[in-house]
Amino acid sequence: MTSIAEHPGAWLAIVGLGFYHGINPGMGWLFAVSNGMQERRGSAVFAALPPIAAGHVLAMAAVLLPFALLAVSMEQIKALGLLAGVALIAFGVYKLVNRRHPRFLARIGPDRLVLWSFLMATAHGAGLMLLPVYLGLRVPHHDHAAMAQMAGDGILSASVVALVHTSAMLLIGGAIAWAVYRYLGLRLLQRAWFNLDLVWAACLIVVGGIALVMTINA
């Protein structure tokens, strides 16, 4: 598995995307605040965070693991990077045009928070946003005899990327949830919050563009 020293920028991007996902109320912190207010106790805010994190890490793994199992050459990594960049831009444009949230997510109750978090992250393309960064960490294969070993390394690296990213998301999301529940209140969102859906769609396009430029210049 590639180390932080080898690719510091990529790991910084993985953590940064985790922070960004944590800021977005659609990734779960608003649900944690709601849980605390409904049960009228602060511990309920934190009780909602583990299932939210579990769903998010599963959504990341669902996108990354299929690519982790591929033993790929440098040319194939570049092709996948280009494909991921184009997919991100296309999905960002789609989110700009279609701002409706999937209705079926509203029908998932709080007792199925892991499923809700998984579907919400998937519907927003959170794992897709992480894919170009992960592909940059992949080591191309040169020896078919080493493919099994490389698949094992790929699974390990994808799992670590998903866990590091989700830990960053949980840290920021949990801090915001507690601050809103304990000090700020939901009225702050009505007065000061900006349209994160637009920012999210723009971010998808920007990350896709960066992925294309970096892949072409690699």
Coordinates of C-alpha atoms in Angstrom, one line a residue:
M1 CA 0.0 0.0 0.0
T2 CA 1.3 3.5 -0.8
S3 CA 2.3 5.5 2.2
I4 CA 1.5 9.1 3.2
A5 CA 5.1 10.0 2.5
E6 CA 4.8 8.8 -1.1
H7 CA 1.6 10.6 -1.9
P8 CA 1.0 13.4 0.7
G9 CA -1.2 15.4 -1.6
A10 CA -3.6 12.4 -2.2
W11 CA -4.0 11.7 1.5
L12 CA -4.6 15.4 2.1
A13 CA -7.3 15.3 -0.5
I14 CA -8.8 12.2 1.1
V15 CA -9.0 14.0 4.5
G16 CA -10.1 17.2 2.9
L17 CA -13.0 15.5 1.0
G18 CA -13.9 13.9 4.4
F19 CA -14.1 17.4 6.0
Y20 CA -16.2 18.6 3.1
H21 CA -18.6 15.7 3.3
G22 CA -18.8 16.2 7.0
I23 CA -19.9 19.9 6.5
N24 CA -22.8 18.8 4.3
P25 CA -26.0 18.3 6.4
G26 CA -27.1 15.8 3.7
M27 CA -24.3 13.4 4.8
G28 CA -25.9 13.0 8.3
W29 CA -25.1 15.5 10.9
L30 CA -28.6 17.1 10.6
F31 CA -30.1 13.7 11.3
A32 CA -27.9 13.5 14.4
V33 CA -29.2 16.9 15.6
S34 CA -32.8 15.8 15.0
N35 CA -32.2 12.6 16.9
G36 CA -30.9 14.6 19.9
M37 CA -33.8 17.0 19.8
Q38 CA -36.4 14.3 19.6
E39 CA -34.9 12.4 22.6
R40 CA -34.1 15.6 24.4
R41 CA -30.6 14.5 25.4
G42 CA -27.1 15.2 24.0
S43 CA -26.0 11.6 24.1
A44 CA -28.6 10.9 21.4
V45 CA -26.7 13.2 19.0
F46 CA -23.6 11.0 19.4
A47 CA -25.6 7.8 19.3
A48 CA -26.6 8.6 15.7
L49 CA -23.0 9.1 14.5
P50 CA -21.8 5.5 14.4
P51 CA -24.5 4.2 12.1
I52 CA -24.1 7.3 9.9
A53 CA -20.4 6.6 9.7
A54 CA -21.0 2.9 9.0
G55 CA -23.3 3.7 6.1
H56 CA -20.8 6.3 4.7
V57 CA -17.8 4.0 4.8
L58 CA -19.9 1.2 3.1
A59 CA -20.8 3.7 0.4
M60 CA -17.1 4.5 -0.1
A61 CA -16.1 0.9 -0.2
A62 CA -18.9 0.0 -2.7
V63 CA -17.3 2.4 -5.2
L64 CA -13.6 1.7 -4.4
L65 CA -13.4 -2.0 -3.9
P66 CA -14.3 -3.1 -7.4
F67 CA -11.4 -1.0 -8.6
A68 CA -9.2 -2.4 -5.9
L69 CA -9.7 -5.9 -7.2
L70 CA -8.4 -4.9 -10.7
A71 CA -4.8 -5.6 -11.5
V72 CA -4.2 -2.8 -13.9
S73 CA -1.4 -1.3 -16.0
M74 CA -0.4 2.3 -16.0
E75 CA -2.4 2.8 -19.2
Q76 CA -5.5 1.3 -17.7
I77 CA -5.1 3.4 -14.6
K78 CA -5.0 6.5 -16.8
A79 CA -8.0 5.4 -18.7
L80 CA -10.0 4.7 -15.5
G81 CA -8.9 8.1 -14.2
L82 CA -10.2 9.8 -17.4
L83 CA -13.4 7.9 -17.1
A84 CA -13.8 8.8 -13.5
G85 CA -13.2 12.5 -14.3
V86 CA -15.8 12.5 -17.0
A87 CA -18.3 10.7 -14.9
L88 CA -17.8 13.2 -12.1
I89 CA -18.3 16.2 -14.4
A90 CA -21.4 14.6 -16.0
F91 CA -22.9 13.8 -12.5
G92 CA -22.1 17.3 -11.3
V93 CA -24.0 18.8 -14.3
Y94 CA -26.9 16.4 -13.7
K95 CA -27.1 17.6 -10.0
L96 CA -27.0 21.2 -11.2
V97 CA -29.9 20.6 -13.6
N98 CA -31.9 18.2 -11.3
R99 CA -31.9 19.5 -7.7
R100 CA -34.6 17.2 -6.5
H101 CA -33.6 14.8 -3.7
P102 CA -34.6 11.1 -4.2
R103 CA -38.0 10.7 -2.6
F104 CA -37.4 7.2 -1.4
L105 CA -34.8 8.5 1.0
A106 CA -37.5 10.4 3.0
R107 CA -39.3 7.1 3.5
I108 CA -36.4 5.5 5.4
G109 CA -36.9 5.7 9.1
P110 CA -34.3 6.5 11.8
D111 CA -34.2 2.8 12.8
R112 CA -32.4 2.1 9.5
L113 CA -29.8 4.9 9.7
V114 CA -27.0 2.8 8.2
L115 CA -29.0 2.1 5.1
W116 CA -30.1 5.8 4.9
S117 CA -26.5 7.0 5.2
F118 CA -25.3 4.5 2.6
L119 CA -28.0 5.5 0.1
M120 CA -27.6 9.2 0.8
A121 CA -23.9 9.1 0.2
T122 CA -24.4 7.0 -2.9
A123 CA -27.1 9.2 -4.3
H124 CA -24.9 12.3 -3.9
G125 CA -21.9 10.7 -5.6
A126 CA -19.7 10.9 -2.5
G127 CA -17.8 7.7 -3.4
L128 CA -17.5 8.8 -7.0
M129 CA -15.8 12.0 -5.8
L130 CA -13.2 9.9 -3.9
L131 CA -12.5 7.6 -6.8
P132 CA -10.0 9.7 -8.8
V133 CA -7.9 10.3 -5.7
Y134 CA -7.9 6.6 -4.9
L135 CA -6.9 5.7 -8.5
G136 CA -3.9 8.0 -8.0
L137 CA -2.7 5.7 -5.2
R138 CA -2.9 2.6 -7.3
V139 CA 0.3 0.9 -8.2
P140 CA 0.3 -0.6 -11.8
H141 CA 1.1 -4.3 -12.1
H142 CA 4.1 -5.6 -14.2
D143 CA 4.1 -9.2 -13.2
H144 CA 1.0 -11.5 -13.6
A145 CA 2.3 -13.8 -10.9
A146 CA 2.0 -10.9 -8.4
M147 CA -1.7 -10.2 -9.3
A148 CA -3.1 -12.0 -6.2
Q149 CA -0.8 -10.0 -3.9
M150 CA -1.8 -6.8 -5.7
A151 CA -5.5 -7.5 -5.3
G152 CA -4.9 -8.0 -1.5
D153 CA -3.0 -4.7 -1.3
G154 CA -5.7 -3.0 -3.3
I155 CA -8.4 -4.1 -0.9
L156 CA -6.3 -3.0 2.0
S157 CA -5.6 0.4 0.5
A158 CA -9.3 1.0 -0.5
S159 CA -10.3 0.0 3.0
V160 CA -7.8 2.5 4.6
V161 CA -8.9 5.2 2.2
A162 CA -12.5 4.7 3.1
L163 CA -11.8 4.6 6.8
V164 CA -9.6 7.7 6.8
H165 CA -12.0 9.6 4.7
T166 CA -15.0 8.6 6.9
S167 CA -13.1 9.4 10.1
A168 CA -12.5 13.0 8.8
M169 CA -16.2 13.2 7.8
L170 CA -17.3 12.0 11.2
L171 CA -15.0 14.4 13.1
I172 CA -16.4 17.5 11.3
G173 CA -20.0 16.3 11.1
G174 CA -20.0 15.3 14.7
A175 CA -18.6 18.6 15.8
I176 CA -21.1 20.6 13.8
A177 CA -24.0 18.4 15.1
W178 CA -23.0 19.0 18.7
A179 CA -22.5 22.7 18.1
V180 CA -25.9 23.1 16.5
Y181 CA -27.7 21.0 19.1
R182 CA -26.0 22.5 22.1
Y183 CA -25.3 26.1 21.2
L184 CA -26.5 27.3 17.8
G185 CA -29.9 25.8 17.1
L186 CA -31.6 25.0 13.8
R187 CA -32.6 28.7 13.3
L188 CA -29.0 29.4 12.3
L189 CA -29.6 27.2 9.2
Q190 CA -32.5 29.4 8.2
R191 CA -30.6 32.6 8.6
A192 CA -27.0 31.8 7.6
W193 CA -26.8 28.5 5.7
F194 CA -26.0 28.7 2.0
N195 CA -27.2 26.3 -0.7
L196 CA -24.9 23.4 -0.3
D197 CA -26.5 21.4 -3.1
L198 CA -25.2 24.0 -5.6
V199 CA -21.8 23.9 -4.0
W200 CA -21.8 20.1 -4.0
A201 CA -22.6 20.0 -7.7
A202 CA -19.9 22.5 -8.5
C203 CA -17.5 20.6 -6.4
L204 CA -18.2 17.4 -8.3
I205 CA -17.4 19.3 -11.6
V206 CA -14.3 20.9 -10.2
V207 CA -12.9 17.6 -8.8
G208 CA -13.7 15.9 -12.1
G209 CA -11.9 18.6 -14.0
I210 CA -8.9 18.3 -11.6
A211 CA -8.9 14.6 -12.1
L212 CA -8.9 14.9 -15.9
V213 CA -6.0 17.4 -15.8
M214 CA -3.9 15.4 -13.4
T215 CA -4.5 12.1 -15.3
I216 CA -3.6 13.7 -18.7
N217 CA -0.4 15.2 -17.2
A218 CA 0.6 12.0 -15.3

